[in-house]
Coordinates of C-alpha atoms in Angstrom, one line a residue:
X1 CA -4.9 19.5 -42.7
X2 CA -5.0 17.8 -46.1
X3 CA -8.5 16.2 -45.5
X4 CA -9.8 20.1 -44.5
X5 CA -8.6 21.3 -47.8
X6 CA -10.2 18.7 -50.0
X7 CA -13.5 19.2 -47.8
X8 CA -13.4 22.9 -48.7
X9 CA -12.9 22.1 -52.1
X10 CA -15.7 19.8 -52.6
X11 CA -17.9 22.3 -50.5
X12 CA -16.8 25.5 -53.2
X13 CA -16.9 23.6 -55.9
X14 CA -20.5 22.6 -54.7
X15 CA -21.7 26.3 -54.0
X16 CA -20.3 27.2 -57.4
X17 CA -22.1 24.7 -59.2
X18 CA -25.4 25.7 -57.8
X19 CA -24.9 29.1 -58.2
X20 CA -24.4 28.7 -62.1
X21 CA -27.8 26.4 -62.1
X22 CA -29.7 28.8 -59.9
X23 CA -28.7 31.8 -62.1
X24 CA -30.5 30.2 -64.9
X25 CA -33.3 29.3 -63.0
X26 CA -32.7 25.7 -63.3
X27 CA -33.9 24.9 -59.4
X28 CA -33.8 21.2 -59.3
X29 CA -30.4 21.0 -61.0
X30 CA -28.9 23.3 -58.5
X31 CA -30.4 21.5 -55.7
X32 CA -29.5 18.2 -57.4
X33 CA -25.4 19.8 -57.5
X34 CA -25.6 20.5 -53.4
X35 CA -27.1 16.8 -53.0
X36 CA -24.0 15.3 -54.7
X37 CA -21.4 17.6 -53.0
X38 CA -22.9 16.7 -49.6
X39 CA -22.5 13.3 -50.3
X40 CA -19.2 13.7 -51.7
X41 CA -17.6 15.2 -48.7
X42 CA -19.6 13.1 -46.5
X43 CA -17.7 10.7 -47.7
X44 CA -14.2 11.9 -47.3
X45 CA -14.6 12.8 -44.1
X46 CA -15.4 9.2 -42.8
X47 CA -17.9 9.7 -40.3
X48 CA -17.1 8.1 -36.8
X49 CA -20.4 7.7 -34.6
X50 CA -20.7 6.5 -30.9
X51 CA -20.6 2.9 -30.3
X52 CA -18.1 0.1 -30.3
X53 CA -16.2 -1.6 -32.9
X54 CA -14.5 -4.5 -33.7
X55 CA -14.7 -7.8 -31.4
X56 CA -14.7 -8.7 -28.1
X57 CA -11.9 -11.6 -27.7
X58 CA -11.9 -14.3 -25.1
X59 CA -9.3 -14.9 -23.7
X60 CA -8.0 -18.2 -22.0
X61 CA -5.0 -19.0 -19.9
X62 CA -3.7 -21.8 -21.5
X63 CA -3.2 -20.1 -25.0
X64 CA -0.7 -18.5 -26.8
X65 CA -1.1 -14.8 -27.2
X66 CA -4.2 -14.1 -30.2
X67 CA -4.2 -12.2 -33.3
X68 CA -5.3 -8.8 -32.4
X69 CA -7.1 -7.8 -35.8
X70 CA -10.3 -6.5 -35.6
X71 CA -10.2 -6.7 -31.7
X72 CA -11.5 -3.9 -29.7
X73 CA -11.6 -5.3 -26.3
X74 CA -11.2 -8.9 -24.0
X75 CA -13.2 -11.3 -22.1
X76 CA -11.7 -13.3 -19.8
X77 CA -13.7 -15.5 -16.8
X78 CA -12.5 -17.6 -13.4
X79 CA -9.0 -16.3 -11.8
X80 CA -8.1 -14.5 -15.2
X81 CA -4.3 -14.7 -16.5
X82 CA -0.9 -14.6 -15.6
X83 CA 0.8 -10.5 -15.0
X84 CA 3.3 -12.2 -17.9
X85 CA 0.7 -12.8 -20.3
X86 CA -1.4 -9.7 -19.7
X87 CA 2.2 -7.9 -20.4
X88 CA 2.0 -8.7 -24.0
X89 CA -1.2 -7.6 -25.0
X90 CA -2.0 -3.9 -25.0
X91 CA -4.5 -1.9 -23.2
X92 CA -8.0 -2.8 -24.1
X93 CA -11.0 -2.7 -22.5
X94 CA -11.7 -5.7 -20.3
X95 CA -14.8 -7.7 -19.2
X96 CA -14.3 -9.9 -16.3
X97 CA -16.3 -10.4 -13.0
X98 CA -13.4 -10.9 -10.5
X99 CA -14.5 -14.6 -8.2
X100 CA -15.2 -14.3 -4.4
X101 CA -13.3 -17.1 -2.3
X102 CA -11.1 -20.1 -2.7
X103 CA -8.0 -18.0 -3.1
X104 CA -4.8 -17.5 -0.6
X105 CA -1.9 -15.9 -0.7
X106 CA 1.7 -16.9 0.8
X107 CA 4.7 -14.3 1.5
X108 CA 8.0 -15.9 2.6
X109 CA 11.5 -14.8 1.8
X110 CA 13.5 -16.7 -0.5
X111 CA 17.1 -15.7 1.0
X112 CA 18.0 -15.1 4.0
X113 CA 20.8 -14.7 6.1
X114 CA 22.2 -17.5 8.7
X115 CA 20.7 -16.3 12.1
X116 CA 17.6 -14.4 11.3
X117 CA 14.0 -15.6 11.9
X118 CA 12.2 -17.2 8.5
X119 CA 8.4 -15.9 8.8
X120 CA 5.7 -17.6 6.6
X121 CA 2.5 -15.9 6.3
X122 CA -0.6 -16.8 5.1
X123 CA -3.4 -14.5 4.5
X124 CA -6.9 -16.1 3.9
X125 CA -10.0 -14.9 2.0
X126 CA -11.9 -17.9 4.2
X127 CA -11.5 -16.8 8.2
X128 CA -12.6 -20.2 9.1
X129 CA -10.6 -22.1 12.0
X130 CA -7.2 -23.4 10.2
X131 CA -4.0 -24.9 10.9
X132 CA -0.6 -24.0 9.6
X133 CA 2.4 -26.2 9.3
X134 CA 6.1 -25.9 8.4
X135 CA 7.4 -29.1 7.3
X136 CA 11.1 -29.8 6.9
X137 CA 12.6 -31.5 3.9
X138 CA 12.4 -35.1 6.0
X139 CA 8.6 -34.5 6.4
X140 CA 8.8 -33.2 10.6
X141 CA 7.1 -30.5 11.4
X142 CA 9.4 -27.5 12.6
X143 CA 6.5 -25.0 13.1
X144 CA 3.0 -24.5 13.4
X145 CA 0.0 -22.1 13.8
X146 CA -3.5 -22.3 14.3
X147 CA -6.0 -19.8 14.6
X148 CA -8.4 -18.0 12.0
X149 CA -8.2 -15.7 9.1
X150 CA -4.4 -15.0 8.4
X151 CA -1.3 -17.5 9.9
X152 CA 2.2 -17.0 10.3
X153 CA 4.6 -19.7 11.5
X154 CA 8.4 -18.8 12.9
X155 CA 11.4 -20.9 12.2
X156 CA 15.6 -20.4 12.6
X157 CA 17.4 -22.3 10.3
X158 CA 21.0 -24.0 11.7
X159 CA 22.5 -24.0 9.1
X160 CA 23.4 -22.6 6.1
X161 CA 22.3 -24.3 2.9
X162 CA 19.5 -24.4 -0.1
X163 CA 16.6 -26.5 0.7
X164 CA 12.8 -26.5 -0.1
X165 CA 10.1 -26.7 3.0
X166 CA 6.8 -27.7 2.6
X167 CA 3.6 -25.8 4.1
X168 CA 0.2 -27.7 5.0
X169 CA -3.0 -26.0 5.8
X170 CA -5.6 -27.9 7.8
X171 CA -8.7 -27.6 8.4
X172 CA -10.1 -27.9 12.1
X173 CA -11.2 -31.2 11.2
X174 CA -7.4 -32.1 9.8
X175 CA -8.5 -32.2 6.7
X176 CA -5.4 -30.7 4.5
X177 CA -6.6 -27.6 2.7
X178 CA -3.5 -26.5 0.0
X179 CA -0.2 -28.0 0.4
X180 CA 3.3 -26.9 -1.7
X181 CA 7.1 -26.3 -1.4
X182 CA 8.7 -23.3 0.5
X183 CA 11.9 -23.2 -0.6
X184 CA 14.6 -21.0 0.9
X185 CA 18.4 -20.3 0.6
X186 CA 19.9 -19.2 3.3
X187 CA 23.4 -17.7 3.0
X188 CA 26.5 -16.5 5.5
X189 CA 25.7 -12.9 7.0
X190 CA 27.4 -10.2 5.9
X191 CA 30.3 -9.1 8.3
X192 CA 28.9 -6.3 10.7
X193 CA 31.9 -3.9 11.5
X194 CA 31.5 -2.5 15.1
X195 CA 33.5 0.5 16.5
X196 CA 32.7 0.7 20.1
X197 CA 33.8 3.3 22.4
X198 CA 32.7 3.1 26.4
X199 CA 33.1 4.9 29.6
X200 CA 32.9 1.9 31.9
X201 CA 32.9 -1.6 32.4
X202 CA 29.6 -3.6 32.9
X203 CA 28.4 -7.0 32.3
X204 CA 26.2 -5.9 29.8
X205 CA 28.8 -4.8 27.6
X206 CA 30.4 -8.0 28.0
X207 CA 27.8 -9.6 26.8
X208 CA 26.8 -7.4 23.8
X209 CA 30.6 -8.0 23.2
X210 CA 30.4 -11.9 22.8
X211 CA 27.2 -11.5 20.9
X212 CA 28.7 -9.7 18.2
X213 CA 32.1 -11.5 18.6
X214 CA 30.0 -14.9 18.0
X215 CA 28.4 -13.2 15.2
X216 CA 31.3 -12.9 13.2
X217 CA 31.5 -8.8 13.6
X218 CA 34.2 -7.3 13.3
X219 CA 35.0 -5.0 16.1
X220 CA 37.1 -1.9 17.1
X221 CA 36.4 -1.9 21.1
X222 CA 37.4 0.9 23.8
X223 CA 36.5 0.4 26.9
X224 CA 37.7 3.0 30.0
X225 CA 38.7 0.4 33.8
X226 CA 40.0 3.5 35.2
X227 CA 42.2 6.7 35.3
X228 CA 44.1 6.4 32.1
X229 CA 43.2 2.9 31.9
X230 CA 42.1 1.6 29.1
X231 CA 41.1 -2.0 27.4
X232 CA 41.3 -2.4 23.5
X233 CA 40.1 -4.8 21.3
X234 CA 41.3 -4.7 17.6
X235 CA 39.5 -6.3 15.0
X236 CA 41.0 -9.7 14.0
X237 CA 41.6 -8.4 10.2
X238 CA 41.7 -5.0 8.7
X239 CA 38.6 -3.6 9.3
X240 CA 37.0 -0.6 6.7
X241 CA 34.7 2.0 7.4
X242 CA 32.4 0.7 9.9
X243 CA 28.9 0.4 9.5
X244 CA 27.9 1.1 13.5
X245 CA 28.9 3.2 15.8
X246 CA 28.4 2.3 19.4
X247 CA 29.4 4.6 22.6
X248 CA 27.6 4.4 26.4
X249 CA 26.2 7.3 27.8
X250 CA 29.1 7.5 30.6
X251 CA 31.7 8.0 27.8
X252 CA 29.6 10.5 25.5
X253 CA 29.0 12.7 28.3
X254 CA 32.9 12.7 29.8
X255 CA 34.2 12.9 25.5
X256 CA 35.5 16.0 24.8
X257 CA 34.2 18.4 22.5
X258 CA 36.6 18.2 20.1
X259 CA 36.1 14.1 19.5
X260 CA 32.3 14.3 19.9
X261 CA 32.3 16.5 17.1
X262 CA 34.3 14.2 15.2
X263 CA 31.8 11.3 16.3
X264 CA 28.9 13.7 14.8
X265 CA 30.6 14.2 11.9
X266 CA 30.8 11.0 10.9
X267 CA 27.1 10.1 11.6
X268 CA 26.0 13.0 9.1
X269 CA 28.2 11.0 6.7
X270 CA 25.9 8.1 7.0
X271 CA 27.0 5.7 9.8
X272 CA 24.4 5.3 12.7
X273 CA 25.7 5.8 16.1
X274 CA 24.0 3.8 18.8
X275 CA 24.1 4.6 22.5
X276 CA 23.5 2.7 25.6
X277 CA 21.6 5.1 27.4
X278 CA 22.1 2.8 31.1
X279 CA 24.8 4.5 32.8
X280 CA 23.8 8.4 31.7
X281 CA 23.8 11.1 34.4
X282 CA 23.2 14.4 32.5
X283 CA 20.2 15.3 31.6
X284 CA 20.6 18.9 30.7
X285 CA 23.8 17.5 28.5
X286 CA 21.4 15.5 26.4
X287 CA 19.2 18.0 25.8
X288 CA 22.2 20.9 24.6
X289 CA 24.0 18.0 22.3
X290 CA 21.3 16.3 20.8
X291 CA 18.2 17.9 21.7
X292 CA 16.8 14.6 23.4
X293 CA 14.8 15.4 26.9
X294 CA 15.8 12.6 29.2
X295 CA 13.2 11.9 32.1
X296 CA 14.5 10.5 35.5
X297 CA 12.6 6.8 35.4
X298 CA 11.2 4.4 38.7
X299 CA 14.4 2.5 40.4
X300 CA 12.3 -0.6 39.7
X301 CA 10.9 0.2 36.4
X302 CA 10.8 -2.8 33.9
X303 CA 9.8 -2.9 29.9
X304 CA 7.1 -5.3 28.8
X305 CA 8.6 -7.6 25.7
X306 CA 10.0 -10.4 25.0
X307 CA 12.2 -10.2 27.5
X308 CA 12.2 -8.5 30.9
X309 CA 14.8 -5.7 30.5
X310 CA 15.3 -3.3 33.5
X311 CA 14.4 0.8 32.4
X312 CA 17.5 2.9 32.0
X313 CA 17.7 5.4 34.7
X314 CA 16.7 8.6 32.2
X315 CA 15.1 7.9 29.5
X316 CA 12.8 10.3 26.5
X317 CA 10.0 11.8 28.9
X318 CA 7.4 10.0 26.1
X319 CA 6.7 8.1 22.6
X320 CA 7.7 11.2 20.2
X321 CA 9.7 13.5 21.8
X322 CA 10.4 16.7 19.3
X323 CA 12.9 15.3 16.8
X324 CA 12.9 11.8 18.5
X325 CA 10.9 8.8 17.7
X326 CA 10.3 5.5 19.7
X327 CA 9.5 2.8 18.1
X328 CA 8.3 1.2 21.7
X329 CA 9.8 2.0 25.8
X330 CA 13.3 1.2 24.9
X331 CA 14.6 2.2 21.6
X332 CA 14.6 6.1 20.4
X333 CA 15.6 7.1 17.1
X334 CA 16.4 10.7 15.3
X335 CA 18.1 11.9 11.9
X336 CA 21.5 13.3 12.0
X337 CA 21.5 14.8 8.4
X338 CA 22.5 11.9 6.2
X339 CA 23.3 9.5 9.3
X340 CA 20.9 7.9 12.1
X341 CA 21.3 7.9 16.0
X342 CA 19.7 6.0 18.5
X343 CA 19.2 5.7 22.5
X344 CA 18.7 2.5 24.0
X345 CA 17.0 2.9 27.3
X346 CA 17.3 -1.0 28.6
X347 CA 19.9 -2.2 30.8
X348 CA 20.6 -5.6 32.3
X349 CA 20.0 -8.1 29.3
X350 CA 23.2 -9.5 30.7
X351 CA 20.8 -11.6 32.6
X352 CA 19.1 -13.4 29.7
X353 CA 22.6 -14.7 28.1
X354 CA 22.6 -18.1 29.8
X355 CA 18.7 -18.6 29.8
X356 CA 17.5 -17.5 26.8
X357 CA 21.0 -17.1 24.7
X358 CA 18.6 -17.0 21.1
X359 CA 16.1 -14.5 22.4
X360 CA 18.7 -12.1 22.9
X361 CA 20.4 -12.0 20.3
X362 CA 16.4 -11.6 18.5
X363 CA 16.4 -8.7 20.7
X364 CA 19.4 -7.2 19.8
X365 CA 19.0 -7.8 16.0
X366 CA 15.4 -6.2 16.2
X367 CA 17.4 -3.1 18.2
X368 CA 20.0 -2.8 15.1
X369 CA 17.4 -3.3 13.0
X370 CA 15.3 0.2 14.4
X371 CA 19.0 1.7 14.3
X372 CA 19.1 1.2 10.4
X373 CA 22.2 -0.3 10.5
X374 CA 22.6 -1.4 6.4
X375 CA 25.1 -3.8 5.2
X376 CA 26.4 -2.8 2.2
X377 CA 25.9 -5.5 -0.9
X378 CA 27.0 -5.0 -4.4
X379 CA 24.7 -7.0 -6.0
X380 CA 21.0 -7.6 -4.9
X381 CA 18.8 -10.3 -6.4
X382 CA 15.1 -9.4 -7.2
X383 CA 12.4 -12.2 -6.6
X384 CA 9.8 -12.7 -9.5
X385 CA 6.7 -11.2 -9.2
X386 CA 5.2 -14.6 -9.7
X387 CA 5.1 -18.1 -8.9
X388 CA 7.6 -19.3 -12.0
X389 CA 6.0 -22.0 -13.7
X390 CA 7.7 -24.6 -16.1
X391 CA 7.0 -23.0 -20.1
X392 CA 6.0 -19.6 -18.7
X393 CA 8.0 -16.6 -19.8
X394 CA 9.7 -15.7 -16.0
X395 CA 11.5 -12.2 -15.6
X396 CA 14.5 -12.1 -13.4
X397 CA 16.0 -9.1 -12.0
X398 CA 18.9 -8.3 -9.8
X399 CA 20.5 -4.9 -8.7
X400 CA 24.2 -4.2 -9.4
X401 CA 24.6 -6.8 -12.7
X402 CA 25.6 -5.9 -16.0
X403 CA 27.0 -7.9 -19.4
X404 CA 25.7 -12.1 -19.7
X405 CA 24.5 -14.1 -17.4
X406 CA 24.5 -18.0 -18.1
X407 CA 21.4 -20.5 -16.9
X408 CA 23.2 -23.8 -17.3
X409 CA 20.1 -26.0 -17.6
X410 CA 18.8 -24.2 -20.1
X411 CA 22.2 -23.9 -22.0
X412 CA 21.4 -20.5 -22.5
X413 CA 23.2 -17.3 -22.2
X414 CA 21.3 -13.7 -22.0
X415 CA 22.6 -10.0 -21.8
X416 CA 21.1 -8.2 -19.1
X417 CA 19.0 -5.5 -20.1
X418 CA 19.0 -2.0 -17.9
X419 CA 15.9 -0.6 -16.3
X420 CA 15.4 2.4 -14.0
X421 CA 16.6 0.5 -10.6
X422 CA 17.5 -2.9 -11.9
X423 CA 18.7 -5.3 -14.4
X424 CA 16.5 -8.1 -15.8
X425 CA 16.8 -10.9 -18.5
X426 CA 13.8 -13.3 -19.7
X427 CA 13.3 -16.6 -19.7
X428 CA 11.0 -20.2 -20.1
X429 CA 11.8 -22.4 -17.6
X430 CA 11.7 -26.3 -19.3
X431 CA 11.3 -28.1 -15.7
X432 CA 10.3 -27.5 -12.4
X433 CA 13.1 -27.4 -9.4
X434 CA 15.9 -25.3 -8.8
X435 CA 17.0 -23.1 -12.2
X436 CA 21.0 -22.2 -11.2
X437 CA 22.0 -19.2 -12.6
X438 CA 25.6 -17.7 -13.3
X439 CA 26.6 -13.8 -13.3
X440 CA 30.1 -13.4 -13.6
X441 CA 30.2 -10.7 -11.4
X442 CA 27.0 -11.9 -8.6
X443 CA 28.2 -15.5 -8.9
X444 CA 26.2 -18.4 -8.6
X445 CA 21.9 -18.2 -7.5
X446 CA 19.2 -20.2 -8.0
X447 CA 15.4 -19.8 -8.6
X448 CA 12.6 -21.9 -7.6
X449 CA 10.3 -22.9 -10.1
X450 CA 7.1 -24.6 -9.2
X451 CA 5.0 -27.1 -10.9
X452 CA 1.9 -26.3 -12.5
X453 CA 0.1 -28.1 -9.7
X454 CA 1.8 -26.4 -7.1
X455 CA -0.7 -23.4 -5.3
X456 CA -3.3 -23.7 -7.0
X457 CA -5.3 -21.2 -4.8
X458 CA -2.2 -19.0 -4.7
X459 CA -2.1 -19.2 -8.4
X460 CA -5.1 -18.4 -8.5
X461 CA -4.7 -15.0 -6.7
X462 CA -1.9 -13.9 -8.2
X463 CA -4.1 -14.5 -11.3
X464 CA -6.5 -12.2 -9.9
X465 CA -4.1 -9.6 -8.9
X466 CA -2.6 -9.3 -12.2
X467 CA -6.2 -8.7 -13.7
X468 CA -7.0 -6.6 -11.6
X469 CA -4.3 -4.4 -12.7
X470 CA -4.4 -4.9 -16.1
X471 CA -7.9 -4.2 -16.0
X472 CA -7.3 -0.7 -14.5
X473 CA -5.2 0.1 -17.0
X474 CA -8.9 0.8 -19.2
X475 CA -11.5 2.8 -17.3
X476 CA -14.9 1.4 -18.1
X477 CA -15.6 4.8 -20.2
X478 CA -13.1 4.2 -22.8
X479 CA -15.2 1.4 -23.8
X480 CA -18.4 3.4 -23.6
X481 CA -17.1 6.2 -25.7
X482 CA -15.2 3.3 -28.3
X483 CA -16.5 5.0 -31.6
X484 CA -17.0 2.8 -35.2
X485 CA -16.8 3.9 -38.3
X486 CA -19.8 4.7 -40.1
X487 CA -20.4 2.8 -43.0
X488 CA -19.3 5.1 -46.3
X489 CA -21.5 3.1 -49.0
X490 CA -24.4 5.3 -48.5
X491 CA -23.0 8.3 -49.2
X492 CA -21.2 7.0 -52.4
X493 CA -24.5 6.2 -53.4
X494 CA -26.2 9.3 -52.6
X495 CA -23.2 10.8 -54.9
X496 CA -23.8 8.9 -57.8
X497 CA -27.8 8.4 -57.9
X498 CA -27.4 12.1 -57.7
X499 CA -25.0 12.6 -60.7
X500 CA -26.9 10.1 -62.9
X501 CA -29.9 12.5 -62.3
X502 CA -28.3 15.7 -63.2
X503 CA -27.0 14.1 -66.4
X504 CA -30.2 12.5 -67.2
X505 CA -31.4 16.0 -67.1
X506 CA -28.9 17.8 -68.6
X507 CA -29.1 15.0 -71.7
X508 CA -32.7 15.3 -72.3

């Protein structure tokens, strides 16, 4: 507002001026007054026109972050930088011609609980025949894939423990490709609390029951042998709020309304119920409870999978079935306001528990896993977004942490700093290998950092990745619309030559 009034100054002042010259006829004077008023604001209002200024700055990965005078955009060429480094520089316009091959990219977890299946995959830019190996520490293979474009590999660990895997991809000629460590903590499983309720004895159930029992679950087990019979099963310590609910068809049905409702009510409070839709003889009872249409299925009707499961008697009439959703033939899955229920339509895995003891107990994991059965953890540790690399600023973040947290390696001790969903603390790692970390109230955990020569192609495209994005962060018009400012000498000189004139004239 201020630079308005001083323009509107200049500009009366101007028109004034000429007016007094022009009244007394003095023509070129007057003209000579609206030159040098022109000029004048001309001048204070600093002229921007289109075009860009300042410099463009190339960039290079291996250098600190630049002085940022003068700069009005970057260069960068190759794989580009790391998401860290493109952090602390702001949003400028970018030139960079992203390269075509030579990259890969690995996703693994880093933790994972004692009896689950550790994945590695490998997704390829090149789709050229490949092998895939999983080395343990010793240097033995424990998996392998071949095939072309993207890989994955399977393994179960034994035991649990901290250890770092090695990965090897081959060409078909056996010619190694990349090469680097995998490492992996795997911890205890959290305790899965199990209350069971059942209208009849089977073998399946028994063997669902040792599953869990050999699992470490906790569980709470009813099952009806007869008239007023009944065997119970207590949990071996005081068991909480459990997080799964599990009742057969036989004893759902024959429950009174009374203690269904009280089974209901506690799966819109969150807890999933899971029933074992094998021994279920109602159809029209289904469909008033829980709005699930049940279909009478083939006597000999058996699911294609992993394993050769027999069909349950009545099962969903198909796929989606109104509020129902099946995730393949055997598992269905609804809402229940804040809670989860699911029918299992399989029967006799009972069969597979002396044959193929581990790929039943993947089964029943994977069924769990459609139910949505969460274990609650108080504290949650968050990967970093990218490879850690000794003298590279690293951001950790875990869920559930608060006050210090202690790296003893480092001999350092940093507060954690809230964000929206997490809490997250920086660091610079000095040395590759395991960085231990201490939180008073998440304990002990350790971190993987890698060497600098570790990856390199999935360096490389994490490189890209984080260029990519930064590079977003501009649209190419911002730098076709970058203005400079244009130069101001000209019209100071306009001013003055101007001046000098008039008072040439008016001395003469």
């Amino acid at each position: 507002m201020n630079e308005m009034w001083m323009l509107a100054l200049i500009g009366a002042t101007g028109v004034a001026s000429a007016a007094l010259y022009a009244r007394r006829r003095q023509w070129i004077d007057a003209l000579l007054v609206l030159v040098a008023a022109i000029a004048l604001g001309l001048f204070a209002a600093g002229l921007r026109v289109p075009g860009d200024s300042g410099r463009v700055l190339a960039l290079e990965p291996g250098t600190p972050a630049p002085v940022l005078d003068g700069v009005r955009g970057f260069s960068v060429k190759g794989d580009g930088l790391r998401a860290a480094q493109w952090n602390d520089l702001p949003a400028l316009p970018l030139q960079w011609e992203q390269p075509k091959g030579g990259a890969m990219r690995l996703d693994f977890p880093r933790r994972l609980a004692l009896g689950r299946t550790f994945t590695l995959r490998l997704q390829r830019e090149d789709k050229t025949e490949a092998h895939l190996q999983l080395l343990a520490e010793n240097g033995q293979p424990i998996g392998e894939a071949r095939g072309k474009g993207d890989l994955a590999v399977d393994w179960m660990p034994p035991l649990a423990e901290r250890m770092v895997l090695r990965a090897r991809l081959l060409d078909k000629d056996g010619r190694k490709i990349a090469e680097g460590p995998v490492p992996l903590t795997v911890h205890a499983p959290a305790i899965l609390r199990v209350e069971g309720r059942f209208g009849a004895p089977s073998f399946d159930l028994r063997t669902l029951n040792e599953l869990l029992v050999g699992s470490g679950a906790l569980l709470d087990w009813q099952v009806v042998l007869g008239r007023d019979i009944r065997r119970s099963e207590l949990p071996r310590e005081n068991m909480q709020e459990p997080n799964l609910l599990l009742a057969d068809a036989a004893w759902f049905e024959r429950a009174g309304a009374a203690e269904r409702s009280a089974l209901l009510g506690r799966v819109a409070g969150g807890v999933p119920l899971l029933v074992l839709g094998g021994n279920a003889n109602d159809p029209a009872f289904w469909s008033r409870s829980l709005q699930l249409s049940l279909k009478a299925q083939p006597s000999e009707a058996k699911a294609e999978g992993p394993l050769e499961l027999a069909v349950a008697p009545l099962n969903p009439a198909a796929r989606a079935a109104g509020e129902w959703t099946g995730t393949d033939n055997l598992v269905w899955t609804r809402s229940w306001q804040n809670g989860r229920i699911a029918w299992l339509g399989a029967a006799e895995w009972h069969r597979h528990a002396i044959a193929e003891p581990r790929a039943l107990a993947l089964w029943w994991q994977g069924v769990l896993d459609r139910v949505g059965v969460e274990l609650s953890r108080e504290v949650e540790w968050l990967e970093p977004e990218e490879l850690p690399l000794p003298g590279q600023r690293m951001e950790l973040c875990a869920r559930g942490v608060s006050g210090d947290v202690n790296f003893p390696e480092l001999k350092l001790a940093r507060t954690w700093t809230a964000r929206v969903d997490s809490a997250c603390v920086a660091v610079w790692p000095a040395r590759s290998g395991w960085l231990h970390v201490k939180d008073a109230k998440a304990g002990e955990h350790a971190v993987y950092i890698y060497a600098p020569e570790d990856w390199p192609q999935w360096q490389a495209a994490q490189r890209r990745d984080a260029t990519a994005r930064y590079m977003a962060r501009t649209p190419v018009k911002a730098m076709e619309g970058a203005a400079r400012a244009f130069p101001a000498w000209p019209f100071a000189a306009a001013f003055a030559l101007a001046m000098l004139l008039l008072w040439w004239r008016e001395r003469r």
